[in-house]
CSV table of C-alpha atoms and ligand atoms in Angstrom, one decimal:
chain,number,residue,atom,x,y,z
P,170,MET,CA,137.9,-62.4,93.5
P,171,HIS,CA,141.5,-61.8,92.0
P,172,ILE,CA,144.2,-63.4,94.1
P,173,VAL,CA,147.2,-60.9,94.9
P,174,GLY,CA,150.0,-62.6,97.0
P,175,ARG,CA,153.3,-61.1,98.0
P,176,PHE,CA,156.6,-61.8,99.1
P,177,ALA,CA,158.1,-59.1,101.5
P,178,PRO,CA,161.6,-60.0,102.3
P,179,SER,CA,164.1,-58.1,104.7
P,180,PRO,CA,167.0,-58.1,103.1
P,181,SER,CA,169.3,-58.3,105.8
P,182,GLY,CA,171.3,-60.8,104.5
P,183,ARG,CA,171.6,-63.8,102.1
P,184,MET,CA,168.5,-65.9,101.7
P,185,HIS,CA,168.2,-69.0,103.5
P,186,LEU,CA,166.2,-71.9,102.3
P,187,GLY,CA,163.1,-70.8,104.8
P,188,ASN,CA,163.3,-67.6,103.1
P,189,ILE,CA,163.2,-69.2,99.4
P,190,LEU,CA,160.7,-71.8,100.6
P,191,CYS,CA,158.3,-69.0,101.7
P,192,ALA,CA,158.6,-67.2,98.4
P,193,MET,CA,157.8,-70.4,96.4
P,194,LEU,CA,154.7,-71.4,98.3
P,195,GLY,CA,153.4,-67.9,98.1
P,196,TYR,CA,154.1,-67.9,94.3
P,197,LEU,CA,152.6,-71.2,94.1
P,198,SER,CA,149.5,-70.4,96.1
P,199,ALA,CA,148.7,-67.4,94.3
P,200,LYS,CA,149.5,-69.0,90.8
P,201,SER,CA,147.5,-71.9,91.4
P,202,LYS,CA,144.5,-69.8,91.8
P,203,GLY,CA,145.3,-67.8,88.6
P,204,GLY,CA,146.6,-64.5,90.8
P,205,ASP,CA,149.3,-62.2,90.9
P,206,TYR,CA,152.5,-62.3,92.8
P,207,ILE,CA,154.1,-59.3,93.5
P,208,LEU,CA,157.3,-58.4,95.4
P,209,ARG,CA,157.8,-55.7,98.4
P,210,ILE,CA,161.2,-54.8,99.8
P,211,GLU,CA,161.2,-54.5,103.6
P,212,ASP,CA,164.1,-52.3,104.1
P,213,LEU,CA,163.0,-50.1,106.5
P,214,ASP,CA,166.0,-50.8,108.9
P,215,THR,CA,168.6,-49.4,106.7
P,216,LEU,CA,171.5,-50.3,108.5
P,217,ARG,CA,171.2,-53.9,108.2
P,218,CYS,CA,169.2,-54.0,104.6
P,219,THR,CA,171.6,-52.6,102.6
P,220,LYS,CA,171.5,-52.0,98.7
P,221,ASP,CA,174.0,-54.8,98.1
P,222,ASN,CA,172.0,-57.4,100.0
P,223,CYS,CA,169.1,-56.3,98.2
P,224,LYS,CA,170.5,-56.8,94.6
P,225,GLN,CA,171.2,-60.5,96.2
P,226,VAL,CA,167.8,-61.3,97.0
P,227,LEU,CA,166.6,-60.3,93.5
P,228,ASP,CA,169.2,-61.9,91.9
P,229,ASP,CA,168.7,-65.2,94.2
P,230,LEU,CA,164.7,-65.0,93.3
P,231,ASN,CA,165.6,-64.3,89.7
P,232,TRP,CA,168.0,-67.6,89.8
P,233,PHE,CA,165.1,-69.7,91.5
P,234,GLY,CA,162.8,-68.8,88.5
P,235,ILE,CA,160.0,-66.4,90.4
P,236,ASN,CA,158.9,-63.8,88.2
P,237,PHE,CA,157.0,-61.0,89.9
P,238,ASP,CA,153.9,-59.4,88.7
P,239,ASP,CA,153.2,-55.4,88.3
P,240,ILE,CA,151.5,-53.9,91.2
P,241,ASN,CA,147.9,-52.3,90.8
P,242,PHE,CA,148.0,-49.7,93.8
P,243,VAL,CA,144.8,-49.5,95.8
P,244,LYS,CA,143.2,-46.0,96.7
P,245,PRO,CA,142.5,-46.1,100.2
P,246,LYS,CA,138.9,-45.1,101.3
P,247,ASN,CA,139.7,-43.8,104.5
P,248,VAL,CA,142.9,-42.1,104.4
P,249,ASN,CA,144.0,-39.0,102.7
P,250,ILE,CA,147.5,-39.6,101.0
P,251,SER,CA,149.4,-36.9,99.2
P,252,ASN,CA,150.4,-38.9,96.2
P,253,ILE,CA,150.2,-43.0,95.2
P,254,ASN,CA,154.0,-43.6,95.6
P,255,ASN,CA,154.7,-46.9,93.9
P,256,SER,CA,158.0,-47.7,95.3
P,257,ILE,CA,158.3,-51.4,96.3
P,258,TYR,CA,161.1,-50.4,98.7
P,259,GLN,CA,159.6,-49.4,102.5
P,260,SER,CA,162.6,-47.4,102.7
P,261,GLU,CA,160.9,-44.9,99.9
P,262,ARG,CA,157.6,-44.8,101.5
P,263,THR,CA,157.8,-43.0,104.9
P,264,GLU,CA,155.5,-39.9,103.3
P,265,ILE,CA,152.8,-42.5,102.8
P,266,TYR,CA,153.3,-44.0,106.4
P,267,LYS,CA,153.2,-40.3,107.7
P,268,CYS,CA,149.4,-39.8,106.1
P,269,PHE,CA,148.4,-43.1,107.8
P,270,GLU,CA,150.0,-42.2,111.2
P,271,ARG,CA,148.6,-39.0,110.9
P,272,PHE,CA,145.1,-40.6,110.3
P,273,LEU,CA,145.7,-42.6,113.7
P,274,LYS,CA,146.7,-39.6,115.3
P,275,GLU,CA,143.6,-37.5,114.2
P,276,LYS,CA,141.3,-40.3,115.5
P,277,GLY,CA,143.1,-39.8,119.0
P,278,LEU,CA,144.4,-43.4,118.7
P,279,VAL,CA,148.1,-42.7,119.1
P,280,TYR,CA,150.0,-41.7,122.0
P,281,PRO,CA,154.1,-41.1,122.4
P,282,CYS,CA,155.4,-43.6,124.7
P,283,PHE,CA,158.6,-42.4,126.4
P,284,CYS,CA,159.7,-45.7,127.8
P,285,SER,CA,163.2,-47.2,127.6
P,286,ARG,CA,163.8,-50.5,126.8
P,287,ALA,CA,165.1,-51.2,130.6
P,288,GLU,CA,162.1,-49.3,132.0
P,289,LEU,CA,159.9,-51.8,130.1
P,290,HIS,CA,161.3,-55.0,131.4
P,291,ALA,CA,161.6,-53.0,135.2
P,292,VAL,CA,157.8,-52.9,135.5
P,293,SER,CA,156.2,-56.3,136.4
P,294,ALA,CA,154.3,-56.6,133.2
P,295,PRO,CA,152.9,-59.8,131.9
P,296,HIS,CA,155.3,-61.7,129.5
P,297,LEU,CA,153.7,-63.6,126.8
P,298,SER,CA,155.1,-67.4,125.7
P,299,ASP,CA,157.1,-65.8,122.8
P,300,GLY,CA,158.9,-63.3,125.8
P,301,ARG,CA,156.7,-60.2,123.9
P,302,LEU,CA,155.8,-57.9,126.9
P,303,ILE,CA,152.2,-56.5,127.3
P,304,TYR,CA,152.5,-52.8,127.6
P,305,THR,CA,151.1,-51.7,130.9
P,306,GLY,CA,150.0,-48.4,129.5
P,307,THR,CA,152.7,-46.1,131.7
P,308,CYS,CA,152.5,-43.6,129.0
P,309,LYS,CA,149.1,-43.4,128.1
P,310,ASN,CA,147.7,-40.6,130.3
P,311,LEU,CA,150.6,-38.5,130.5
P,312,THR,CA,149.8,-34.3,130.4
P,313,GLU,CA,150.9,-32.5,128.0
P,314,GLN,CA,153.1,-30.8,130.5
P,315,GLU,CA,154.5,-34.3,131.7
P,316,ARG,CA,155.2,-35.1,128.1
P,317,LYS,CA,157.2,-31.7,127.7
P,318,GLN,CA,159.6,-32.7,130.7
P,319,LYS,CA,160.6,-36.0,129.0
P,320,LYS,CA,164.1,-35.7,127.8
P,321,ARG,CA,164.1,-38.6,125.5
P,322,LYS,CA,162.5,-38.9,121.9
P,323,PRO,CA,159.4,-41.0,122.0
P,324,ALA,CA,158.0,-43.7,120.3
P,325,MET,CA,154.6,-43.6,118.9
P,326,ARG,CA,152.0,-46.6,120.3
P,327,LEU,CA,148.6,-46.9,119.1
P,328,ALA,CA,145.9,-47.5,122.0
P,329,VAL,CA,144.1,-50.7,121.3
P,330,PRO,CA,140.4,-51.6,122.4
P,331,ASP,CA,139.5,-54.7,124.5
P,332,ILE,CA,138.4,-56.6,121.7
P,333,LYS,CA,139.0,-59.8,120.1
P,334,ILE,CA,140.3,-60.4,117.1
P,335,SER,CA,139.4,-63.8,115.5
P,336,PHE,CA,140.9,-65.3,111.9
P,337,VAL,CA,141.0,-68.5,110.1
P,338,ASP,CA,144.6,-69.2,109.2
P,339,GLY,CA,144.8,-71.2,106.1
P,340,CYS,CA,147.4,-73.4,107.6
P,341,ILE,CA,146.9,-73.4,111.3
P,342,GLY,CA,142.9,-72.8,111.5
P,343,GLU,CA,141.1,-70.9,113.8
P,344,CYS,CA,143.1,-68.2,115.8
P,345,THR,CA,141.7,-65.6,118.1
P,346,GLU,CA,143.8,-62.7,120.1
P,347,ASN,CA,142.4,-60.3,122.3
P,348,LEU,CA,144.0,-57.4,121.8
P,349,LYS,CA,144.4,-55.4,125.2
P,350,LEU,CA,144.7,-58.7,127.2
P,351,GLU,CA,147.3,-60.5,124.9
P,352,CYS,CA,148.9,-57.6,123.1
P,353,GLY,CA,148.6,-54.2,124.8
P,354,ASP,CA,149.0,-50.9,123.1
P,355,PHE,CA,151.7,-51.4,120.6
P,356,ILE,CA,154.4,-49.5,118.7
P,357,ILE,CA,153.8,-47.8,115.2
P,358,LYS,CA,156.6,-45.6,114.9
P,359,ARG,CA,159.9,-46.0,116.8
P,360,SER,CA,161.9,-43.6,118.8
P,361,ASP,CA,164.4,-43.0,116.2
P,362,GLY,CA,161.4,-41.9,113.8
P,363,ILE,CA,161.6,-45.8,111.8
P,364,PHE,CA,158.1,-46.8,111.1
P,365,ALA,CA,157.3,-50.1,112.9
P,366,TYR,CA,156.9,-53.3,110.8
P,367,GLN,CA,153.3,-53.7,112.1
P,368,LEU,CA,152.3,-50.2,110.3
P,369,ALA,CA,154.2,-50.4,107.4
P,370,VAL,CA,153.5,-54.2,106.3
P,371,THR,CA,149.5,-53.4,107.1
P,372,VAL,CA,149.9,-50.1,105.2
P,373,ASP,CA,151.6,-51.6,101.8
P,374,ASP,CA,149.6,-55.1,101.9
P,375,GLY,CA,146.6,-52.6,101.9
P,376,LEU,CA,147.7,-50.2,99.1
P,377,MET,CA,149.1,-52.8,97.1
P,378,GLY,CA,146.0,-54.9,96.9
P,379,VAL,CA,147.3,-57.9,99.1
P,380,THR,CA,144.5,-60.4,99.4
P,381,GLU,CA,147.1,-63.3,100.8
P,382,VAL,CA,149.9,-63.2,102.7
P,383,VAL,CA,152.0,-66.4,103.1
P,384,ARG,CA,154.4,-66.4,106.1
P,385,GLY,CA,156.7,-68.3,108.3
P,386,HIS,CA,154.8,-69.4,111.4
P,387,ASP,CA,156.7,-67.3,113.5
P,388,LEU,CA,154.8,-64.3,112.5
P,389,ILE,CA,151.5,-65.5,113.8
P,390,SER,CA,151.5,-63.0,116.7
P,391,SER,CA,151.4,-60.3,114.7
P,392,THR,CA,148.4,-60.9,112.7
P,393,ALA,CA,145.8,-59.8,115.1
P,394,ARG,CA,147.5,-56.4,115.2
P,395,GLN,CA,147.5,-56.2,111.5
P,396,ILE,CA,144.1,-57.1,111.3
P,397,TRP,CA,143.3,-54.3,113.7
P,398,LEU,CA,144.9,-51.6,111.3
P,399,HIS,CA,143.4,-52.7,108.1
P,400,GLU,CA,139.9,-52.5,109.9
P,401,LEU,CA,140.9,-49.1,111.1
P,402,PHE,CA,142.5,-48.2,107.6
P,403,GLY,CA,139.2,-49.3,105.8
P,404,PHE,CA,141.2,-52.4,104.1
P,405,LYS,CA,139.9,-55.7,103.9
P,406,PRO,CA,142.0,-57.8,105.7
P,407,PRO,CA,143.9,-60.4,103.7
P,408,LYS,CA,143.8,-64.4,104.0
P,409,PHE,CA,147.0,-65.4,106.0
P,410,TYR,CA,148.8,-68.7,105.5
P,411,HIS,CA,151.1,-69.1,108.4
P,412,MET,CA,153.3,-71.9,106.6
P,413,PRO,CA,155.4,-74.4,108.8
P,414,LEU,CA,159.0,-73.6,109.7
P,415,LEU,CA,161.7,-75.4,107.9
P,416,VAL,CA,164.0,-77.0,110.2
P,417,ALA,CA,167.5,-78.7,110.1
P,418,PRO,CA,167.5,-82.5,110.2
P,419,ASP,CA,168.4,-82.2,113.8
P,420,GLY,CA,165.5,-80.1,114.7
P,421,ARG,CA,167.1,-77.0,115.3
P,422,ARG,CA,165.4,-73.8,113.4
P,423,LEU,CA,167.4,-72.3,110.4
P,424,SER,CA,168.5,-69.0,110.8
P,425,LYS,CA,170.7,-66.7,108.8
P,426,ARG,CA,173.6,-68.1,110.5
P,427,ASP,CA,173.4,-71.3,108.6
P,428,LYS,CA,175.7,-70.2,106.0
P,429,ASP,CA,176.1,-73.5,104.3
P,430,LEU,CA,172.0,-73.4,103.6
P,431,ASP,CA,172.1,-70.0,102.2
P,432,LEU,CA,171.6,-69.5,98.5
P,433,GLY,CA,175.1,-68.0,97.9
P,434,VAL,CA,176.6,-71.7,98.8
P,435,ILE,CA,173.7,-73.7,97.4
P,436,ARG,CA,173.7,-71.9,93.8
P,437,GLN,CA,177.4,-73.0,93.6
P,438,TYR,CA,176.6,-76.9,93.4
P,439,MET,CA,172.6,-76.9,92.5
P,440,LYS,CA,170.4,-76.1,89.6
P,441,PRO,CA,167.1,-74.5,90.6
P,442,GLN,CA,165.2,-77.4,89.4
P,443,LYS,CA,166.9,-79.8,91.8
P,444,LEU,CA,166.2,-77.1,94.8
P,445,ILE,CA,162.5,-76.7,93.9
P,446,GLY,CA,162.1,-80.7,94.0
P,447,ILE,CA,163.9,-80.8,97.2
P,448,LEU,CA,161.8,-78.3,98.7
P,449,ALA,CA,158.3,-79.3,97.3
P,450,TYR,CA,159.2,-83.0,98.8
P,451,THR,CA,160.4,-81.5,102.3
P,452,CYS,CA,156.7,-79.9,102.3
P,453,GLY,CA,154.8,-82.8,100.7
P,454,LEU,CA,153.8,-81.5,97.6
P,455,ILE,CA,155.5,-84.4,95.7
P,456,GLU,CA,156.5,-87.8,96.6
P,457,ASN,CA,160.0,-88.3,95.5
P,458,LYS,CA,162.9,-86.0,95.8
P,459,GLU,CA,163.3,-85.4,92.0
P,460,ASP,CA,163.8,-82.4,90.0
P,461,ILE,CA,160.8,-80.3,89.0
P,462,SER,CA,159.8,-76.8,87.7
P,463,LEU,CA,157.6,-74.1,89.5
P,464,ASP,CA,155.6,-74.4,86.3
P,465,GLU,CA,154.8,-78.2,86.9
P,466,LEU,CA,154.3,-77.4,90.9
P,467,ILE,CA,151.5,-74.7,90.0
P,468,LYS,CA,149.3,-77.7,88.5
P,469,ILE,CA,149.6,-79.8,91.6
P,470,PHE,CA,149.8,-77.4,94.4
P,471,SER,CA,147.1,-77.5,97.3
P,472,TRP,CA,147.5,-75.9,100.7
P,473,ASP,CA,145.8,-79.5,102.2
P,474,LYS,CA,149.0,-81.3,100.9
P,475,ILE,CA,151.3,-79.2,103.2
P,476,PRO,CA,151.6,-80.5,106.7
P,477,ASN,CA,151.0,-78.6,109.8
P,478,ARG,CA,153.9,-79.3,111.8
P,479,ASP,CA,157.8,-78.0,111.3
P,480,LEU,CA,159.2,-79.3,107.9
P,481,ILE,CA,162.4,-81.2,108.0
P,482,LEU,CA,164.7,-80.6,105.6
P,483,PRO,CA,166.7,-83.7,104.2
P,484,GLU,CA,169.9,-84.2,103.7
P,485,LEU,CA,170.9,-82.1,100.5
K,744,LIG,N1,160.1,-58.7,106.1
K,744,LIG,C1,159.7,-60.3,106.8
K,744,LIG,C2,160.6,-61.0,106.8
K,744,LIG,O1,161.3,-60.8,105.9
K,744,LIG,C3,158.3,-60.5,106.4
K,744,LIG,C4,157.1,-59.7,106.7
K,744,LIG,C5,156.3,-60.4,106.4
K,744,LIG,O2,155.9,-61.6,105.6
K,744,LIG,O3,154.9,-60.0,106.7
K,744,LIG,O4,160.9,-61.6,107.9
């Protein structure tokens, strides 16, 4: 099988080391199997994801030495789409997402949800360990009349069946989630009309022929929902690798607030080969902290070498 990996950054600020590590492992994983590595910009949140941030992300990836391949778009089997839009910017792909939303509506799987954030938190809904609420279905069985009486703009939810989604994650191993009990009906379009991450990411991974997804461990809880959407749309779900998170020497999770670890600062005093070496050492690909190129790493890359625990960044 021809492997297609992808990097899908949300350009809401400068990339930090965790983001570039994700890009690096995704690239190495695809290239070590002779595959392609493609880029998609997840800029649906146009307020935070500005054009300037986006340019910066592209420039950082270029500096780091990751070259992206052309995308071979796939024609969906189940869903009629008006045109194959080949933009890599999600903000330009709304018409495509609408076709997939329409498909779900025609199957009777989508319903409007008028609940406000406050209302969602007020009901005694079960919470998951990550703080996510399991939706209790308040708006599921509203009549047309009741819907008309609502004053606010609705979000759109996908009704999920009582089904177990199981997959073997390339880093974590066997994972299972019961969609109804552990997730509940989830939002595919927000009340402001912006398509939700879960829908957009699945449509794009499917249409862009992605066969493997490498991303941070923090996104594992989205995976069952995405696999379910892939199945509804008639796509083959990709293989997932939820890589360990990069943490500061004191165990703290890195974030966009750690300005000293963003590429704007690091690029001022470090060459890419050095940063690649530090990241490769941090995740166990090489034994010593030494300069190395991506090409050399492609030859020695294996997921078996990446530990399944937080990666502690050494002093730079
Ligand atoms: N755009 C997401 C982010 O930057 C990643 C989504 C994904 O890899 O599925 O956090």
